[in-house]
mmCIF file of C-alpha atoms in Angstrom:
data_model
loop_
_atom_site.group_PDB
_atom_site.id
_atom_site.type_symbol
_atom_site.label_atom_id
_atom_site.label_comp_id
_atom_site.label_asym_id
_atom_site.label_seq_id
_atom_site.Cartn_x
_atom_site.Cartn_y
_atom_site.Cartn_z
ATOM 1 C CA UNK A 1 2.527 -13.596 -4.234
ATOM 2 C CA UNK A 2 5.488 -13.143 -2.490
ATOM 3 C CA UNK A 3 7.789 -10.441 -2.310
ATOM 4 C CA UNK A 4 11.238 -9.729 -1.484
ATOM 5 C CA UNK A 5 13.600 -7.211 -1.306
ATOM 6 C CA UNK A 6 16.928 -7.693 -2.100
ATOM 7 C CA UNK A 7 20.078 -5.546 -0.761
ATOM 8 C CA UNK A 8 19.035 -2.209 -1.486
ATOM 9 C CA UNK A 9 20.307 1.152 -2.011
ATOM 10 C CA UNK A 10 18.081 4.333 -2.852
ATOM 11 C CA UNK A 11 18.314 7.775 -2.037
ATOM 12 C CA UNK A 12 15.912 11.237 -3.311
ATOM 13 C CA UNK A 13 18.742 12.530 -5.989
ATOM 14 C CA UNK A 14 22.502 11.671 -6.554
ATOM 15 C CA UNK A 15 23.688 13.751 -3.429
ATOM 16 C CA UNK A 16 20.785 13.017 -1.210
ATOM 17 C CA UNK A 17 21.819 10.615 2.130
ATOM 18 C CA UNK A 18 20.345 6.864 1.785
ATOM 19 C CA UNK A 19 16.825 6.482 2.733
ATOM 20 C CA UNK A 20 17.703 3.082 2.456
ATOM 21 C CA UNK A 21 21.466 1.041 2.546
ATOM 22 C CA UNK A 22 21.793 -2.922 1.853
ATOM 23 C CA UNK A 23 17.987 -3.195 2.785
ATOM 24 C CA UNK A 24 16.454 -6.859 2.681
ATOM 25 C CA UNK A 25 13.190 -7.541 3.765
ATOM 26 C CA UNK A 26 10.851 -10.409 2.737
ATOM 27 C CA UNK A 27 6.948 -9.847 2.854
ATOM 28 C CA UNK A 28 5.078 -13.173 2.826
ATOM 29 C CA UNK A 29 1.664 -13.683 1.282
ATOM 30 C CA UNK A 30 -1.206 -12.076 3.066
ATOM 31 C CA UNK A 31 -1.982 -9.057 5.092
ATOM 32 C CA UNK A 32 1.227 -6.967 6.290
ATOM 33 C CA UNK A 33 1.289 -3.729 7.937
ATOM 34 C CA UNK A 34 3.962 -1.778 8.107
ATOM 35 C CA UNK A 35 4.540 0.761 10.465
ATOM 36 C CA UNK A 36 6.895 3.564 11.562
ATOM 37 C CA UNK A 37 6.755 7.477 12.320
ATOM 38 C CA UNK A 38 6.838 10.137 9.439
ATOM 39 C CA UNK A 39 9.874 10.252 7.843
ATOM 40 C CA UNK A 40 11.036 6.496 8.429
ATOM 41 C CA UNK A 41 10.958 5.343 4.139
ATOM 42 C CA UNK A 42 7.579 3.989 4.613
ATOM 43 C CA UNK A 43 6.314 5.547 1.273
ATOM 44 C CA UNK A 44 9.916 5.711 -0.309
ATOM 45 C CA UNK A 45 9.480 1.629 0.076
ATOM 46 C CA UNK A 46 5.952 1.101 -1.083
ATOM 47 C CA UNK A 47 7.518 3.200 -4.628
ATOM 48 C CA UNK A 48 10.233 1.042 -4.583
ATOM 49 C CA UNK A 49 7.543 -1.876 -4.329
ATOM 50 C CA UNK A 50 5.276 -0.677 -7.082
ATOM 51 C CA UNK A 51 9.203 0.283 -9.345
ATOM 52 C CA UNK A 52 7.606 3.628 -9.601
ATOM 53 C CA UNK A 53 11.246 4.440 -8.543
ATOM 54 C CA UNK A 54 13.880 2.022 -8.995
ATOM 55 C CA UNK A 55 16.296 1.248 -6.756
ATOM 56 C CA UNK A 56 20.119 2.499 -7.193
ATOM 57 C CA UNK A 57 21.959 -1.060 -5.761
ATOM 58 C CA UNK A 58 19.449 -3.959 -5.365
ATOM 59 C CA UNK A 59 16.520 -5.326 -7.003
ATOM 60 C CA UNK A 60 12.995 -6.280 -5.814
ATOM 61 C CA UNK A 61 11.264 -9.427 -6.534
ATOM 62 C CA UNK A 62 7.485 -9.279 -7.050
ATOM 63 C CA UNK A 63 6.411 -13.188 -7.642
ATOM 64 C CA UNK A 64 9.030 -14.259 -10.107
ATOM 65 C CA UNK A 65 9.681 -10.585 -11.437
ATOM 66 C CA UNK A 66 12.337 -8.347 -10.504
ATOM 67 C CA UNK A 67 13.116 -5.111 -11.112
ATOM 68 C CA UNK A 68 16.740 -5.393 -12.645
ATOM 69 C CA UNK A 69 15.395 -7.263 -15.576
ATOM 70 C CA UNK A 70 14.180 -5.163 -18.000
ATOM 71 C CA UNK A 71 11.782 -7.159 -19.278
ATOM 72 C CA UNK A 72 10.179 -7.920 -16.271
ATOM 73 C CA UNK A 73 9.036 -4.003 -15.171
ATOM 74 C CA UNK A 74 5.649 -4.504 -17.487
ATOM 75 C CA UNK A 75 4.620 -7.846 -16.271
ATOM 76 C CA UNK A 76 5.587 -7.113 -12.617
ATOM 77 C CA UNK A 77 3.919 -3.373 -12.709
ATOM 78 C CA UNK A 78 0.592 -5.226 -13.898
ATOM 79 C CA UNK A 79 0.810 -7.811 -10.804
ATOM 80 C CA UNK A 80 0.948 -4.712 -8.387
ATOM 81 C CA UNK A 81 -1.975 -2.342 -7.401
ATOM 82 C CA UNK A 82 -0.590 0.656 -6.126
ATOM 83 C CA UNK A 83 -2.435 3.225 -3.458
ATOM 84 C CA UNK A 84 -0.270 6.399 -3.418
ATOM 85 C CA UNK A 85 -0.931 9.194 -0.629
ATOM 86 C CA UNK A 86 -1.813 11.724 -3.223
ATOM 87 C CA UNK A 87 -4.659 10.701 -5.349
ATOM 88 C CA UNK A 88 -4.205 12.389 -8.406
ATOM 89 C CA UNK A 89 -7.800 13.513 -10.183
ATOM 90 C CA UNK A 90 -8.196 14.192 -14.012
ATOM 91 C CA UNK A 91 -9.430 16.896 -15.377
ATOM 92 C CA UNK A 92 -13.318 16.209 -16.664
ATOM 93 C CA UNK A 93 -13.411 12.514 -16.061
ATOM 94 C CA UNK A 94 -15.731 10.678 -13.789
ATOM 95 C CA UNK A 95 -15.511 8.698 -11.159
ATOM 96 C CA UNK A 96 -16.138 5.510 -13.354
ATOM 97 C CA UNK A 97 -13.763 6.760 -16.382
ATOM 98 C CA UNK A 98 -11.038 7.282 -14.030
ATOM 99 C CA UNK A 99 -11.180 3.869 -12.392
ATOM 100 C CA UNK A 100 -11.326 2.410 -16.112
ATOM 101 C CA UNK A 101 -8.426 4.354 -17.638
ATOM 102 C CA UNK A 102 -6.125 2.739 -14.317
ATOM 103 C CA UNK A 103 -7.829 -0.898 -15.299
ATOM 104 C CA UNK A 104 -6.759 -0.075 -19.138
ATOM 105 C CA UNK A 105 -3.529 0.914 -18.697
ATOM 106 C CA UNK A 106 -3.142 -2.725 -16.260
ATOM 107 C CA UNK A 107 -3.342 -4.092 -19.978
ATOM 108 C CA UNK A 108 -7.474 -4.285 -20.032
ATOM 109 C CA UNK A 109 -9.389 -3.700 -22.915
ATOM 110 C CA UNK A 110 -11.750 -0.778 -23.001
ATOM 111 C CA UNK A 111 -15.044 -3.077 -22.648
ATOM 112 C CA UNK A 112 -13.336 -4.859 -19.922
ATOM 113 C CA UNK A 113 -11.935 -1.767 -18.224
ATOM 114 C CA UNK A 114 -15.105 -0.115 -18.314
ATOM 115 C CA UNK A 115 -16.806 -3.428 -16.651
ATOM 116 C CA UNK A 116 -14.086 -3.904 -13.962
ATOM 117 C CA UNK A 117 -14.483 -0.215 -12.524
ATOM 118 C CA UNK A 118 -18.374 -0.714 -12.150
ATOM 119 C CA UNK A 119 -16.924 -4.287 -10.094
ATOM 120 C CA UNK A 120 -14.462 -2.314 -7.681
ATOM 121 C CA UNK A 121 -16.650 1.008 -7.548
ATOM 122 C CA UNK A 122 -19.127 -1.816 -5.875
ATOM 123 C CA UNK A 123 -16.894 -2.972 -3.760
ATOM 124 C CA UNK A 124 -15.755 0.382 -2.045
ATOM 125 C CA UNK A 125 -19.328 1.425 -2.035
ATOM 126 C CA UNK A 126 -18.737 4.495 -4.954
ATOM 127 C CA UNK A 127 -20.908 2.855 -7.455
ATOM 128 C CA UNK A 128 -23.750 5.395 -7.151
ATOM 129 C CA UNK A 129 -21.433 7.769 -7.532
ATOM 130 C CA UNK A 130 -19.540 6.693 -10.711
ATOM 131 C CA UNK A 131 -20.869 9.255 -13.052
ATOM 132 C CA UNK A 132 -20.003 12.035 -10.666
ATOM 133 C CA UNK A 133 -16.889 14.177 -11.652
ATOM 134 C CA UNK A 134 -14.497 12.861 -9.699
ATOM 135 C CA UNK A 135 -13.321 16.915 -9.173
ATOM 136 C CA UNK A 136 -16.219 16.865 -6.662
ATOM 137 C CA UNK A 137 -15.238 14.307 -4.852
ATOM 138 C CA UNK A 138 -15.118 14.571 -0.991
ATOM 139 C CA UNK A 139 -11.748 13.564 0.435
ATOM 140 C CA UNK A 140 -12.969 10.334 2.179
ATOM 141 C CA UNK A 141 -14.405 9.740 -1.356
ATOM 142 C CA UNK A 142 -11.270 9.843 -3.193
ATOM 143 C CA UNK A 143 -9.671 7.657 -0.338
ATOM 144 C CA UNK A 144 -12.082 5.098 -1.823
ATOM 145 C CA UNK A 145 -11.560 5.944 -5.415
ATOM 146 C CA UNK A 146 -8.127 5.448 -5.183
ATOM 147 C CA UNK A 147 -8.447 2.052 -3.414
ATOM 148 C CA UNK A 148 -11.156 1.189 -6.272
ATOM 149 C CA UNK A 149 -8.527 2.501 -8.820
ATOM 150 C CA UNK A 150 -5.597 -0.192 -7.078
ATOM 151 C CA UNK A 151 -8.508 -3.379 -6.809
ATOM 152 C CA UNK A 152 -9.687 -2.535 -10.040
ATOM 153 C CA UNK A 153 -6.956 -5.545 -12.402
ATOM 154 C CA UNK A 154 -6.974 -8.107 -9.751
ATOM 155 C CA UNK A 155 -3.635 -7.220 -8.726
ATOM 156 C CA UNK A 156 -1.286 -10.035 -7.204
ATOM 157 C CA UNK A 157 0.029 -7.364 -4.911
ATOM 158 C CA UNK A 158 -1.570 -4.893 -3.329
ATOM 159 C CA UNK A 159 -0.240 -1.899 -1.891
ATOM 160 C CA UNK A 160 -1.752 1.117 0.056
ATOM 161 C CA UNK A 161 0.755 3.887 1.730
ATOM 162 C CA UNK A 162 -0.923 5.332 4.757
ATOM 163 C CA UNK A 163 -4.644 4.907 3.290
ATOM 164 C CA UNK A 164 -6.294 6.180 5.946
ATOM 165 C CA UNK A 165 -4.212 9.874 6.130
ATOM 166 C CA UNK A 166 -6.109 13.074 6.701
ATOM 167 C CA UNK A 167 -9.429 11.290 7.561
ATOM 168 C CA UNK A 168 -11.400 11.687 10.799
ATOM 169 C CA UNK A 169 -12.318 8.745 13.412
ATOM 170 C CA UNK A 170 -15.445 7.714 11.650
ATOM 171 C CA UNK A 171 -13.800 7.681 8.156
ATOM 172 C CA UNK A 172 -10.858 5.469 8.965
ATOM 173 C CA UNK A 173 -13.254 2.982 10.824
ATOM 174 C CA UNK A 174 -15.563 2.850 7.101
ATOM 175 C CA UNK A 175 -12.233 2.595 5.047
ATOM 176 C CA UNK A 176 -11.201 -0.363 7.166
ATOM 177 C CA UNK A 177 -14.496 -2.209 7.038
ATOM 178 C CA UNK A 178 -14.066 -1.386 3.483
ATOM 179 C CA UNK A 179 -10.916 -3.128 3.597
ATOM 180 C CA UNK A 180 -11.559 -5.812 5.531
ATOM 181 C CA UNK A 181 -14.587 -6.654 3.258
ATOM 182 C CA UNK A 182 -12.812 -6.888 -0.305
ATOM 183 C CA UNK A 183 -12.677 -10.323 -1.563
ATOM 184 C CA UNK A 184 -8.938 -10.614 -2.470
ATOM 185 C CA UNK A 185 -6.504 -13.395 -2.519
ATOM 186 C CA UNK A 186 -3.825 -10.618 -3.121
ATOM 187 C CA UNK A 187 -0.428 -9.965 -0.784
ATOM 188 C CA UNK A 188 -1.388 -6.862 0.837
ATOM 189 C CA UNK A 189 1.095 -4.533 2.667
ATOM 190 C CA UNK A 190 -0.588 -1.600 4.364
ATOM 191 C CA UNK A 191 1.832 1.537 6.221
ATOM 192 C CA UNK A 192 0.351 4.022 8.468
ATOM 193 C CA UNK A 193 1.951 5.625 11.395
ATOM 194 C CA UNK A 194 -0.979 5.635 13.482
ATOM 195 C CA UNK A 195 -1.036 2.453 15.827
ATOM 196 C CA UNK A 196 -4.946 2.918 15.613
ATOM 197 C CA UNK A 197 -4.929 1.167 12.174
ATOM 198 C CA UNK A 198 -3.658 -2.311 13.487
ATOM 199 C CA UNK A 199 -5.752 -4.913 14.108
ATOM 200 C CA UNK A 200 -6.947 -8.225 13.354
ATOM 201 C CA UNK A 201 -7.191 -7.817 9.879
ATOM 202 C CA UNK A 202 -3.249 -8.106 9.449
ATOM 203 C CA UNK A 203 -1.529 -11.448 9.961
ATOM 204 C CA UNK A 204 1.945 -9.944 10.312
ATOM 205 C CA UNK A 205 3.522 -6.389 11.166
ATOM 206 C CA UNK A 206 6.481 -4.663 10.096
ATOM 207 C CA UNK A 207 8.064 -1.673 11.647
ATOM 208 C CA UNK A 208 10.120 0.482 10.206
ATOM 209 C CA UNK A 209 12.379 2.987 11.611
ATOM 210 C CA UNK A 210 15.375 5.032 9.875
ATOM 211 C CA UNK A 211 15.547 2.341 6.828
ATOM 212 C CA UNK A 212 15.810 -0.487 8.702
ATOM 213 C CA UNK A 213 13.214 -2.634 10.311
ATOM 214 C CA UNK A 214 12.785 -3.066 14.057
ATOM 215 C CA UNK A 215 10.635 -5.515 13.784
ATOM 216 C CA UNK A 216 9.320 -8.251 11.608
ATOM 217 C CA UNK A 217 6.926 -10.703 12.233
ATOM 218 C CA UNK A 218 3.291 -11.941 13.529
ATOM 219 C CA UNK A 219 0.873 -10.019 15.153
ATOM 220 C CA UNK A 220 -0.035 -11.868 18.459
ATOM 221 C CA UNK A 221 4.092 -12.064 18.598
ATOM 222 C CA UNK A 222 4.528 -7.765 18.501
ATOM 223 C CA UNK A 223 1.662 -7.190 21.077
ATOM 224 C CA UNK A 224 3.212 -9.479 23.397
ATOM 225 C CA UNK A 225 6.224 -6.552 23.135
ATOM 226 C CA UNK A 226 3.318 -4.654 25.095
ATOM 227 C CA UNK A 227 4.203 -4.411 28.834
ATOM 228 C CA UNK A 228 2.297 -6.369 31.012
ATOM 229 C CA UNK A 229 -0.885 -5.153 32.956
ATOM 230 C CA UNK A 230 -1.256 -2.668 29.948
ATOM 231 C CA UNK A 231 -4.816 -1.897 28.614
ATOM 232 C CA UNK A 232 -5.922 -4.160 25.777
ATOM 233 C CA UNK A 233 -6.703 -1.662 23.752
ATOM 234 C CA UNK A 234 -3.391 0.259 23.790
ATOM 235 C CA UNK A 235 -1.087 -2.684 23.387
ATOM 236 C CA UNK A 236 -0.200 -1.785 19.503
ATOM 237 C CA UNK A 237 0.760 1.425 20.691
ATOM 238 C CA UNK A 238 2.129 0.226 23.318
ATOM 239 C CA UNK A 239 4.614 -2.261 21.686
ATOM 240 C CA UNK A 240 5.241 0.346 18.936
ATOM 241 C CA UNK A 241 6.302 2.505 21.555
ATOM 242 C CA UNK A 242 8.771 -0.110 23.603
ATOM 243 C CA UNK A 243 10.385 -0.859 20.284
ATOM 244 C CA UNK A 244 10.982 2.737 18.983
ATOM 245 C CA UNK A 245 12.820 3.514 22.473
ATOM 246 C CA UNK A 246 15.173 0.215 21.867
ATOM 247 C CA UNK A 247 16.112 1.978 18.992
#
């Protein structure tokens, strides 16, 4: 499912600056990441993405829903599975009830919903812990909940803003297997600021940098930006790091 963003305005509040002015981007089918340092919109655009926020001038297309058509904020909001950095917990729920009340309010019905967050539970390897609170949850452990809680409709779209934040070395290696592993036909668009994260699992990069992109395109084509002679396994940081300097 492709996705496209269309001339776009947004800013935080009526008298913030623009985090974003006459942005375009198109994000083909398949695995994206999208990078850029702290404060470059990453997360403003993955909102924007999922119409958690809506954009002040512009639109985004999701498939063949956009978010200037009323009508189309339901169906498109059900194509998209959203992984915010703040996993929210509720109160006295477990681990399985929480992943079911995100697959029944995707439009599921509770016998469904309650099968489907067994199914992505599984495939972030939570299932033996679905009947634990998820209050008790670990951090790396909610990582995965809130993956399991995005997976968990089949979404069309897949989003997940810096998934890997606040976890050590060895957790960010088992959320990427974990990622790597999930059978999904889904347009996903990952953004992290931590050049560690690339790798062969994405098809095409996207770099981001004071609301506009410095760079857009495949993978093999941005680590050729690396300088030459430089170790193999530095050359996503080191392209990242020749292209924020052009800027």
């Amino acid at each position: 499912m492709k996705i496209r963003v269309d001339e776009v305005t947004h800013a935080h509040g009526w008298f913030g600056a623009p985090v974003f002015e006459g942005f375009n981007l198109d994000i083909p089918p398949g695995r994206t990441v999208l990078l850029g340092p702290n404060g470059a919109g990453k997360s403003t655009l993955m909102s924007l993405l999922a119409s958690a926020v809506l954009p002040r001038k512009g639109r985004i297309h999701i498939g063949e829903h956009r978010t200037d058509r009323r009508r189309d904020l339901a169906p498109l909001r059900r194509a998209v599975g959203w992984m915010p950095q703040t996993i929210a917990t509720v109160t006295g729920l477990t681990v399985r009830e929480q992943v079911a009340y995100h697959a029944w309010a995707k439009g599921e019905n509770r016998a469904d919903a309650w099968e489907s967050a067994l199914r992505a539970l599984r495939a972030v390897n939570m299932a033996d812990l679905a009947d634990r609170s998820v209050r008790k949850l670990s951090g790396g452990q909610l990582r995965r909940v809130g993956l399991a809680q995005s997976i968990v409709h089949r979404p069309g779209v897949l989003l997940l803003d810096e998934p890997t934040a606040g976890l050590d070395p060895a957790q960010r290696n088992a959320f990427r297997r974990i990622l790597a592993e999930l059978d999904t036909s889904a347009t996903v668009l990952v953004s992290t600021h931590q050049t560690g994260d690339l790798s062969d699992l994405f098809a095409s990069v996207i770099v981001l940098a004071d609301g506009r992109t410095g760079y857009h395109g495949p993978t093999a084509d941005f680590l050729a930006l690396a300088p030459q002679g430089d170790n193999p396994e530095r050359r996503a940081e080191a392209a990242y790091s020749t292209l924020l300097e052009q800027r």
